[in-house]
XYZ file of C-alpha atoms in Angstrom:
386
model
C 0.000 0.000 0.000
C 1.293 3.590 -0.975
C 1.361 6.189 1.506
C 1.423 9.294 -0.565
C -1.602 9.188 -1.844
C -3.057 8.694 1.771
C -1.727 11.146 3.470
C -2.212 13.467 0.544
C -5.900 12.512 0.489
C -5.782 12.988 4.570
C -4.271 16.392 4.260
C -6.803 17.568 1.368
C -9.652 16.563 3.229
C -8.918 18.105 6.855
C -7.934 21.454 5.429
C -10.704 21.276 2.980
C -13.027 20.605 6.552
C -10.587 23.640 8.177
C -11.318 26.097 5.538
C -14.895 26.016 5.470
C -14.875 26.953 8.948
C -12.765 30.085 8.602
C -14.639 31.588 5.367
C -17.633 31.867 7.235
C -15.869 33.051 10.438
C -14.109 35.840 8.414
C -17.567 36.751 6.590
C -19.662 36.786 9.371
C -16.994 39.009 11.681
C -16.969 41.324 8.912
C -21.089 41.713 9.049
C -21.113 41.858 12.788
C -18.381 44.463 12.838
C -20.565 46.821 10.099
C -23.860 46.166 12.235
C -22.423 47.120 15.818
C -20.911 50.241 13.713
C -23.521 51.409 12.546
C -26.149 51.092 15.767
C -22.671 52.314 17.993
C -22.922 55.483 15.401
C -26.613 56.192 16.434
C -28.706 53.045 14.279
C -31.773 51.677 15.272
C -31.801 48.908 18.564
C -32.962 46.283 16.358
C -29.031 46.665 15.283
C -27.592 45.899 18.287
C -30.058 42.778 18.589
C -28.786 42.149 15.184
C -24.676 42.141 16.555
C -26.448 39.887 19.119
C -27.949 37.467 16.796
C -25.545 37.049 13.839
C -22.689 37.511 16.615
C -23.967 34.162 18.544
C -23.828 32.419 15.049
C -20.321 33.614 14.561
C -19.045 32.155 17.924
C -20.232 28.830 17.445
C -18.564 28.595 14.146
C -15.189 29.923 15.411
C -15.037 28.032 18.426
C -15.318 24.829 16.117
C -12.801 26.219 13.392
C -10.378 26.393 16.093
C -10.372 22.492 16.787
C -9.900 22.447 13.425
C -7.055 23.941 12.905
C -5.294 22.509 15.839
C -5.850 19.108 14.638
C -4.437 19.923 10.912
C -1.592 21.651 12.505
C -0.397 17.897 13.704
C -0.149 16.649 10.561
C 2.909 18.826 9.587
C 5.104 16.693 11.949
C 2.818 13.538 11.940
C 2.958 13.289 8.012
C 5.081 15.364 6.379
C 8.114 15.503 8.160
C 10.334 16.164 5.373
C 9.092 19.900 4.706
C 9.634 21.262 7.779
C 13.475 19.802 7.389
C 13.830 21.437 3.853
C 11.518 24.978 4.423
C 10.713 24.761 7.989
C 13.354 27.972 8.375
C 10.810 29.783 6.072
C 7.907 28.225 5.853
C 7.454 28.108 10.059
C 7.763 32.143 10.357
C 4.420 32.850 9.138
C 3.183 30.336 10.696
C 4.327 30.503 13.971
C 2.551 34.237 12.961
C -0.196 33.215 12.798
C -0.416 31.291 15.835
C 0.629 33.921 17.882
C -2.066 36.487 16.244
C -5.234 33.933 15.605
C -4.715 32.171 19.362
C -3.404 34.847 21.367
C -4.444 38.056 19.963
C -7.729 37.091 18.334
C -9.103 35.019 21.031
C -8.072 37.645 23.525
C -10.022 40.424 21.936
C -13.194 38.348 21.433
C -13.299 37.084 24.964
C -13.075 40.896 26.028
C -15.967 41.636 23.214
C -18.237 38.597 24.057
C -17.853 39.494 28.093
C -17.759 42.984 27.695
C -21.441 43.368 26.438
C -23.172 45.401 28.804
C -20.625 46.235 30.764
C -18.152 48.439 28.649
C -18.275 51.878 26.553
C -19.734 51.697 23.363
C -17.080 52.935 21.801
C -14.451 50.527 23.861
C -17.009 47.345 23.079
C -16.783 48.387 19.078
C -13.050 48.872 18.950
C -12.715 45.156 20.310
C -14.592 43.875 17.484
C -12.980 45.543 14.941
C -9.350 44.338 16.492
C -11.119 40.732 16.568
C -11.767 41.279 12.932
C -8.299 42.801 11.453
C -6.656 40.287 13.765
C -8.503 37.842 11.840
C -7.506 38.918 8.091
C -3.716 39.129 9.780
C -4.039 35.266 10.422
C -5.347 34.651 6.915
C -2.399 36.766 5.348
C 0.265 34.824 6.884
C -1.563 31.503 6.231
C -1.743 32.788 2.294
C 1.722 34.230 2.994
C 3.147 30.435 3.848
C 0.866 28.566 0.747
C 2.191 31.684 -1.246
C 5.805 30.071 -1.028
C 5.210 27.043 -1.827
C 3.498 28.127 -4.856
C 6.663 30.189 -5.366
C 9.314 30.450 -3.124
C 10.594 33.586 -3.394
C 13.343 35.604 -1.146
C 15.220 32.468 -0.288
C 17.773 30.043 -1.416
C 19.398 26.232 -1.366
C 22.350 26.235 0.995
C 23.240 22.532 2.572
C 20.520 20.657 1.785
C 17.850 23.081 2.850
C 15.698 26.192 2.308
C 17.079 29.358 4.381
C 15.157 32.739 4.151
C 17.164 35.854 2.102
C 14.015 38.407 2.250
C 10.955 38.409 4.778
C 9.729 41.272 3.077
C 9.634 39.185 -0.696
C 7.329 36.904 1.296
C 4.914 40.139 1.160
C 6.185 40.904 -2.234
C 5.233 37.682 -3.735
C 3.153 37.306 -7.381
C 1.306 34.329 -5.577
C -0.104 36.833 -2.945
C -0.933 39.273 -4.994
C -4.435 38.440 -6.222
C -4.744 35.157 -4.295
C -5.248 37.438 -0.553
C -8.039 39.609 -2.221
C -9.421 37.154 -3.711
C -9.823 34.972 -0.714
C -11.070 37.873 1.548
C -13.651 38.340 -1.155
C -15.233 34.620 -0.583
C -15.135 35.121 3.162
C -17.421 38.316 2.598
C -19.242 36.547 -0.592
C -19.930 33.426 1.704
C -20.631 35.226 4.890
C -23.230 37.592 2.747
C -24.966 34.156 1.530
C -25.486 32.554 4.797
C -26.903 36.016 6.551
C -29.108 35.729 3.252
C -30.161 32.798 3.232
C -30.769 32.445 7.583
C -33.193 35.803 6.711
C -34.702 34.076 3.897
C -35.509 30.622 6.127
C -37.236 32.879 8.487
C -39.339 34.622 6.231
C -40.816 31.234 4.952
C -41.438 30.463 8.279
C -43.308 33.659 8.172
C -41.453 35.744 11.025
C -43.081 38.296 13.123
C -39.168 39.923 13.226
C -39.966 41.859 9.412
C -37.871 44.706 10.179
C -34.883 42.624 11.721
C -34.660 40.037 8.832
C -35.099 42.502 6.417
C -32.834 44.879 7.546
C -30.277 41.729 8.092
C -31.122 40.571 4.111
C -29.974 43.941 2.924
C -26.717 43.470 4.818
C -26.254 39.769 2.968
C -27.240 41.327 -0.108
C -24.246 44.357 -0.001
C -21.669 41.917 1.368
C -22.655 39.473 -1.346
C -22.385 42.040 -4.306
C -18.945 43.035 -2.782
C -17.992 39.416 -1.826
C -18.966 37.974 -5.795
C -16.993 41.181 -7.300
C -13.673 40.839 -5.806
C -14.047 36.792 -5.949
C -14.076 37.168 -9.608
C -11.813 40.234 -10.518
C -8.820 38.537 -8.533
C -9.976 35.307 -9.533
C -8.758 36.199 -12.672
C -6.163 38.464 -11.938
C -4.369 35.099 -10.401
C -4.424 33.169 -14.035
C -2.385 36.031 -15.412
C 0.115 35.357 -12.536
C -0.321 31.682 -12.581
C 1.079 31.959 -16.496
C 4.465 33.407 -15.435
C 5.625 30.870 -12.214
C 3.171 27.509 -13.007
C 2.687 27.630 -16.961
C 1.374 24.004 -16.676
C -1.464 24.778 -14.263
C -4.139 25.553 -16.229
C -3.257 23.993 -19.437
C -5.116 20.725 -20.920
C -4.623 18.075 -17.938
C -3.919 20.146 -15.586
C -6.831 21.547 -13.365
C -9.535 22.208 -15.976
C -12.287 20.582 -14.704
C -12.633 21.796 -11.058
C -11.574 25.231 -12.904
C -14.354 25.381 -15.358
C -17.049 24.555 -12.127
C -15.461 27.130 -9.875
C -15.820 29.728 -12.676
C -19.410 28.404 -13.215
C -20.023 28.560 -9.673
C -18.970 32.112 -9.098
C -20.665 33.689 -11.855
C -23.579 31.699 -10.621
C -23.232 33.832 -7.115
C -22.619 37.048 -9.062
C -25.953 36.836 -10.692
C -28.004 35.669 -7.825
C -26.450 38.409 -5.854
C -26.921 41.234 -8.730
C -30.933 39.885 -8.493
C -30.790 40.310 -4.608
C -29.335 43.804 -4.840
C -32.488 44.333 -7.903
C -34.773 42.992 -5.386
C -33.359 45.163 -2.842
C -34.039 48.432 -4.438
C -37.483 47.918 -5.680
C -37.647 46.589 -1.947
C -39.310 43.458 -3.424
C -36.974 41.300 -1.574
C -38.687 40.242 1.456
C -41.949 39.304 -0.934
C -40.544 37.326 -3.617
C -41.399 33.842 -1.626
C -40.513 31.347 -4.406
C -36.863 33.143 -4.441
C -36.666 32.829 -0.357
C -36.193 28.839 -1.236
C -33.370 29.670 -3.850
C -31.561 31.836 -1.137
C -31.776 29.054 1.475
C -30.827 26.853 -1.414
C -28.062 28.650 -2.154
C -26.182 28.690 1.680
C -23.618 25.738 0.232
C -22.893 27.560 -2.957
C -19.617 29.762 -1.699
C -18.398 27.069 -0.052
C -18.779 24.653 -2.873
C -16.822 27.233 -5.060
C -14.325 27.676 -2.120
C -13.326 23.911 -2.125
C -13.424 23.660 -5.869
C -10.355 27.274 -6.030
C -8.714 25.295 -3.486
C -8.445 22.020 -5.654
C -7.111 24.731 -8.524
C -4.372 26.076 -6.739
C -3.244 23.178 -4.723
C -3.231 20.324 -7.021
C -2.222 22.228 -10.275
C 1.376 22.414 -7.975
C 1.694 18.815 -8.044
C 3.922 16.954 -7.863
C 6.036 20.020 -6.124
C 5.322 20.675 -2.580
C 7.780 24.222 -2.725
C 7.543 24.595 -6.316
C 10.899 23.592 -8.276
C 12.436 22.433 -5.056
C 10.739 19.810 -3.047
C 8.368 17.032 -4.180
C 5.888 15.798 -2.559
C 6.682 12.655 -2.861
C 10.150 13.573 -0.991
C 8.814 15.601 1.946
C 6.390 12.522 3.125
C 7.640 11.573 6.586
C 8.669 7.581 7.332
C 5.819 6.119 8.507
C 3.925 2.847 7.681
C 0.934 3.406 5.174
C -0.837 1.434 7.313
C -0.449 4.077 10.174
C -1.279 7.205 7.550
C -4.415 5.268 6.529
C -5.308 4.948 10.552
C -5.209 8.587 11.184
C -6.674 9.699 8.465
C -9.980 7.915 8.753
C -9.740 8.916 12.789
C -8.808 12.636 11.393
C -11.824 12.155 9.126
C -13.944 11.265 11.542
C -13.364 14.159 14.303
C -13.875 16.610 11.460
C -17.287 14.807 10.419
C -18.265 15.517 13.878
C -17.495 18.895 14.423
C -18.995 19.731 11.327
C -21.970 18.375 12.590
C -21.988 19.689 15.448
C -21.398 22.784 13.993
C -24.095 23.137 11.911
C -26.747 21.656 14.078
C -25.419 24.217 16.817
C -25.624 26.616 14.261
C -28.822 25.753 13.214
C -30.644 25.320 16.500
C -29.107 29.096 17.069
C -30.756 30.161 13.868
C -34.302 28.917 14.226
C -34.743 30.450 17.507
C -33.902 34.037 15.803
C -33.154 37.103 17.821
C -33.997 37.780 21.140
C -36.725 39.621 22.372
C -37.076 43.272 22.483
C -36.542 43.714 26.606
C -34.443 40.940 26.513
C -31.196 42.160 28.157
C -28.796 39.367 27.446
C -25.309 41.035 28.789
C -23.682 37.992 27.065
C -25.691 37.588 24.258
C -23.641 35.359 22.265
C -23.112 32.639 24.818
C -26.578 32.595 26.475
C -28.689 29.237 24.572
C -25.861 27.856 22.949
């Protein structure tokens, strides 16, 4: 039995698992952020219930994303030993980045916004969210910073045996970062704009007494979605132009053209259906069109469809490099028994089935209940009925 193609298949499907979990953490952040701006900035109350409401879903999902992540972090020294010998001197330093920012900073400043509700200055409570947020985008630039060099290692060089860094600041520099950073921020938004969307939409089938909250929340969905679908596409293709000039092979016949043509499918798909929603939004006809509420709840798995299918693009089309021109993957596989490889990746596989489960029915159970009522007070709003 081979082990490559195990613990390839066991590392493509626990970061596939991992990064549905962070779009929608980095989407929904984003909305909650913009709705506690605008009611700290003199909105409406029913915007504060909706930082409440959509801020309770965004917990839930984090919380989850970060057993995630801890558990695909082991398989760098479980499985693939043999890049951390030949990069680890460059590819660890955004990494270790990121650890310190996502699990030290970021969970610091939304433990002080999820306890501070209630009991801190408005202005104090909406700085914390907006630190949670930018601290959030820093983790996902040094996580695109590290796949970045593999795609093409730039500002280093082959001395001994192994990788050693020349240039931190080429790291920021690099073509493979370029487009690939907006163009990831722009599904986070696009995905987090189709779940607030399609939640609104459920409710109003279920024919909600909360009008004004769900269709006040819908418009949000709506913008973020238009936003989201634009920059997904613009740097989508912005990246092929790079992609021609460090992996010519990548998107030529048998290389990635089949997951390529449904993720460009896919995202024109979302660009439509959220060019309709912002239609439906101005003639505010977009809390009657009932038949096109069950297309919007439909439509929740779209983004993250699309998401896995740009990942497939970009990762496989580097094959069989693992740092492009330097180390195969087929080289940087650690020594260990397929047999072994094969257990951990169906346990692996498992564990993620399970939070993903229980993510979603959390999520879900969250999300049929709605908002709070009115003289609710809920000082900790996002932890109260989860």
């Amino acid at each position: 039995m081979d082990a490559l193609p195990i613990a390839r298949l066991q590392f493509a499907t626990t970061t596939s698992f991992h990064f549905l979990f962070v779009l929608l953490t980095l989407g929904l952040v984003t909305l909650v952020a913009v709705m506690q701006t605008r009611w700290t900035l003199g909105g409406k109350p029913e915007l504060l219930r909706m930082t409440r409401f959509w801020g309770r879903l965004y917990v839930i999902n984090y919380a989850l994303g970060i057993v995630t992540g801890i558990v695909m972090e082991f398989q760098f020294g479980l499985t693939w030993t043999g890049l951390s010998t030949f990069a680890g001197d460059v590819f660890g330093a955004p990494l270790a980045i990121e650890t310190l920012v996502a699990f030290f900073l970021e969970s610091t400043f939304l433990g002080l916004w999820i306890f501070g509700f209630g009991r801190m200055h408005k202005g104090l409570h909406l700085a914390l969210i907006w630190l949670v947020t930018l601290t959030a985008y820093a983790s996902a630039l040094f996580i695109m910073l590290a796949n970045s060099f593999l795609q093409n290692p730039v500002g280093s060089h082959v001395e001994n045996g192994t990788l050693h860094l020349d240039d931190f600041g080429a790291l920021f520099a690099n073509p493979a970062l370029a487009a690939s950073l907006p163009h990831v921020v722009g599904a986070a938004i696009l995905t987090g704009g189709f779940f607030v969307v399609g939640v609104s939409a459920w409710h109003f089938l279920k024919r909600t007494t909360e009008i004004e909250f769900f269709r006040r929340s819908m418009r949000v969905g709506v913008v973020a979605s238009l936003i989201g679908a634009f920059f997904v596409i613009e740097q989508g293709f912005a990246q092929f132009a790079e992609l021609a000039k460090y992996q010519p092979d990548k998107l030529k016949d048998g290389g990635v053209g089949l997951p390529l043509g449904l993720m460009i499918m896919l995202g024109f798909v979302m660009f439509l259906c959220a060019i309709l929603g912002g239609v439906l939004l101005i003639r505010n006809w977009i809390t009657k069109a009932r038949f096109l509420h069950y297309l919007m709840v439909a439509a929740i798995p779209l983004p993250f469809a699309a998401a896995i299918l740009g990942w497939l693009v970009r990762e496989l089309g580097r094959q069989p490099w693992l740092v492009w021109g330097n180390l195969r993957t087929a080289d940087a596989i650690s020594d260990v028994p397929a047999g072994q490889i094969l257990f951990s990746f169906i346990a692996f596989s498992l564990l993620f089935a399970a939070l993903a489960v229980a993510d979603w029915v959390l999520m879900a159970r969250v999300a049929k209940r709605g908002p709070e009522p009115v003289e609710e007070p809920a000082e900790l709003p996002v932890l109260s009925g989860v």
